[in-house]
Amino acid sequence: FFVSTPPLLPLTMRVVTIAVAVSMIAGASAFGVAPASLTRSSNTAVFARLAEEDRSADQKEIVRMCDRWAEIRIYSDEEAKEKLSGEELEVYEAYHAKKIASVTKMTEIVNMMMKNVDPPRIKPKGKAQRKRDKWAATVAREALKAAAGNN
């Protein structure tokens, strides 16, 4: 009367294996990093310059000064003294003095921070040193008692 049915175990194991694999893939993709955009795109034209014919005289002067400053600020100190004079040299020197001061200040801040990050290690006292310290304290205490007794 008992009819033999095919075992469900292999089918169940296959379904469980597939479910585990799919859940592992889904879990791994949850921690994935979105690919970075390789091109810099913008919805606005903030980074673009106006066409030459659309600029006013003031805008043309500003663009000329920006281009000139882009050339000037990469000069070394020697080049600046040779090639610049007057107001440009003063502006260059003020810019580089401010830049050097800020770098110096940041270096000091980093040095202070590094002292807290990696404090100096103090070597622990050994057993013999602790005994010498205890003996010195005992001798000092006895000397105080003797001095107090003599007064």
Short mmCIF file of C-alpha atoms in Angstrom, two decimals:
data_model
loop_
_atom_site.label_atom_id
_atom_site.label_comp_id
_atom_site.label_asym_id
_atom_site.label_seq_id
_atom_site.Cartn_x
_atom_site.Cartn_y
_atom_site.Cartn_z
CA PHE A 1 0.00 0.00 0.00
CA PHE A 2 2.86 2.39 0.44
CA VAL A 3 3.75 4.13 -2.74
CA SER A 4 7.31 5.21 -3.06
CA THR A 5 7.67 8.95 -3.73
CA PRO A 6 10.86 10.53 -5.05
CA PRO A 7 12.91 12.10 -2.29
CA LEU A 8 12.52 15.88 -1.90
CA LEU A 9 15.87 16.33 -0.23
CA PRO A 10 17.98 17.06 -3.37
CA LEU A 11 15.41 19.56 -4.66
CA THR A 12 15.16 21.27 -1.27
CA MET A 13 18.94 21.49 -0.98
CA ARG A 14 19.18 22.99 -4.46
CA VAL A 15 16.59 25.66 -3.61
CA VAL A 16 18.31 26.45 -0.32
CA THR A 17 21.70 26.70 -2.05
CA ILE A 18 20.33 29.09 -4.67
CA ALA A 19 18.62 31.20 -2.00
CA VAL A 20 21.84 31.45 0.03
CA ALA A 21 23.88 32.38 -3.06
CA VAL A 22 21.41 35.07 -4.08
CA SER A 23 21.31 36.53 -0.56
CA MET A 24 25.13 36.61 -0.40
CA ILE A 25 25.31 38.45 -3.73
CA ALA A 26 22.66 40.92 -2.59
CA GLY A 27 24.51 41.47 0.70
CA ALA A 28 27.82 42.06 -1.07
CA SER A 29 26.30 44.54 -3.48
CA ALA A 30 24.77 46.46 -0.57
CA PHE A 31 28.29 47.47 0.50
CA GLY A 32 29.50 48.28 -3.00
CA VAL A 33 30.84 51.69 -3.91
CA ALA A 34 29.15 53.63 -6.66
CA PRO A 35 31.51 54.29 -9.55
CA ALA A 36 32.91 57.78 -9.61
CA SER A 37 32.14 59.95 -12.55
CA LEU A 38 35.14 60.24 -14.82
CA THR A 39 34.10 63.56 -16.27
CA ARG A 40 33.28 66.69 -14.41
CA SER A 41 29.89 67.80 -15.54
CA SER A 42 27.81 70.62 -14.24
CA ASN A 43 24.26 71.72 -14.80
CA THR A 44 25.31 75.33 -14.62
CA ALA A 45 27.94 77.24 -16.48
CA VAL A 46 29.72 78.45 -13.36
CA PHE A 47 33.11 77.24 -14.54
CA ALA A 48 32.77 78.64 -18.05
CA ARG A 49 33.89 82.08 -19.13
CA LEU A 50 31.81 84.38 -21.23
CA ALA A 51 32.73 84.66 -24.86
CA GLU A 52 35.14 87.48 -25.60
CA GLU A 53 32.56 89.51 -27.51
CA ASP A 54 29.98 89.22 -24.67
CA ARG A 55 32.28 90.67 -21.99
CA SER A 56 32.16 94.22 -20.77
CA ALA A 57 35.34 96.28 -20.38
CA ASP A 58 35.42 95.56 -16.62
CA GLN A 59 34.98 91.84 -17.20
CA LYS A 60 37.80 91.85 -19.76
CA GLU A 61 40.06 93.57 -17.23
CA ILE A 62 39.14 91.04 -14.53
CA VAL A 63 39.85 88.11 -16.86
CA ARG A 64 43.19 89.68 -17.83
CA MET A 65 44.12 90.13 -14.16
CA CYS A 66 43.10 86.54 -13.35
CA ASP A 67 45.22 85.18 -16.15
CA ARG A 68 48.16 87.34 -15.09
CA TRP A 69 47.85 86.20 -11.46
CA ALA A 70 47.75 82.56 -12.61
CA GLU A 71 51.15 83.18 -14.21
CA ILE A 72 52.59 85.17 -11.31
CA ARG A 73 51.70 82.99 -8.36
CA ILE A 74 53.74 80.01 -9.55
CA TYR A 75 56.97 82.02 -9.77
CA SER A 76 59.77 81.23 -7.36
CA ASP A 77 61.02 84.08 -5.17
CA GLU A 78 64.01 84.66 -7.47
CA GLU A 79 61.87 84.71 -10.61
CA ALA A 80 59.42 87.10 -9.00
CA LYS A 81 62.19 89.56 -8.08
CA GLU A 82 63.54 89.41 -11.64
CA LYS A 83 60.27 89.60 -13.57
CA LEU A 84 57.95 91.64 -11.34
CA SER A 85 58.00 95.19 -10.11
CA GLY A 86 55.76 97.64 -8.32
CA GLU A 87 52.33 96.52 -7.23
CA GLU A 88 52.64 93.01 -8.71
CA LEU A 89 55.78 92.34 -6.67
CA GLU A 90 54.13 93.63 -3.48
CA VAL A 91 51.06 91.46 -4.03
CA TYR A 92 53.25 88.44 -4.80
CA GLU A 93 55.35 88.93 -1.65
CA ALA A 94 52.26 89.40 0.54
CA TYR A 95 50.67 86.26 -0.95
CA HIS A 96 53.77 84.13 -0.40
CA ALA A 97 54.34 85.52 3.11
CA LYS A 98 50.77 84.58 4.01
CA LYS A 99 51.20 81.16 2.39
CA ILE A 100 54.45 80.48 4.27
CA ALA A 101 52.89 81.62 7.55
CA SER A 102 49.92 79.31 7.09
CA VAL A 103 52.17 76.36 6.25
CA THR A 104 54.32 77.07 9.32
CA LYS A 105 51.25 77.33 11.53
CA MET A 106 49.85 74.05 10.21
CA THR A 107 53.21 72.35 10.76
CA GLU A 108 53.18 73.50 14.40
CA ILE A 109 49.62 72.24 14.83
CA VAL A 110 50.55 68.86 13.33
CA ASN A 111 53.56 68.60 15.64
CA MET A 112 51.37 69.35 18.68
CA MET A 113 48.82 66.78 17.56
CA MET A 114 51.49 64.13 16.97
CA LYS A 115 52.72 64.55 20.55
CA ASN A 116 49.27 63.50 21.73
CA VAL A 117 48.91 60.74 19.16
CA ASP A 118 52.21 59.09 20.01
CA PRO A 119 53.20 60.08 23.56
CA PRO A 120 56.70 59.19 24.75
CA ARG A 121 56.90 55.78 26.39
CA ILE A 122 58.28 55.65 29.93
CA LYS A 123 60.12 52.46 30.73
CA PRO A 124 58.61 50.80 33.82
CA LYS A 125 60.75 50.43 36.92
CA GLY A 126 62.24 47.04 37.61
CA LYS A 127 62.07 45.13 40.88
CA ALA A 128 65.54 46.27 41.98
CA GLN A 129 64.74 49.96 41.33
CA ARG A 130 61.50 49.69 43.35
CA LYS A 131 63.49 48.19 46.25
CA ARG A 132 66.08 51.00 46.05
CA ASP A 133 63.27 53.61 46.05
CA LYS A 134 61.64 51.93 49.05
CA TRP A 135 64.97 51.85 50.92
CA ALA A 136 65.62 55.54 50.13
CA ALA A 137 62.14 56.43 51.47
CA THR A 138 62.80 54.40 54.61
CA VAL A 139 66.17 56.12 55.18
CA ALA A 140 64.59 59.56 54.65
CA ARG A 141 61.76 58.73 57.08
CA GLU A 142 64.22 57.54 59.72
CA ALA A 143 66.29 60.72 59.26
CA LEU A 144 63.14 62.81 59.80
CA LYS A 145 62.28 60.83 62.96
CA ALA A 146 65.84 61.29 64.29
CA ALA A 147 65.75 65.03 63.52
CA ALA A 148 62.35 65.36 65.22
CA GLY A 149 63.60 63.43 68.24
CA ASN A 150 66.66 65.70 68.67
CA ASN A 151 64.61 68.91 68.71
#
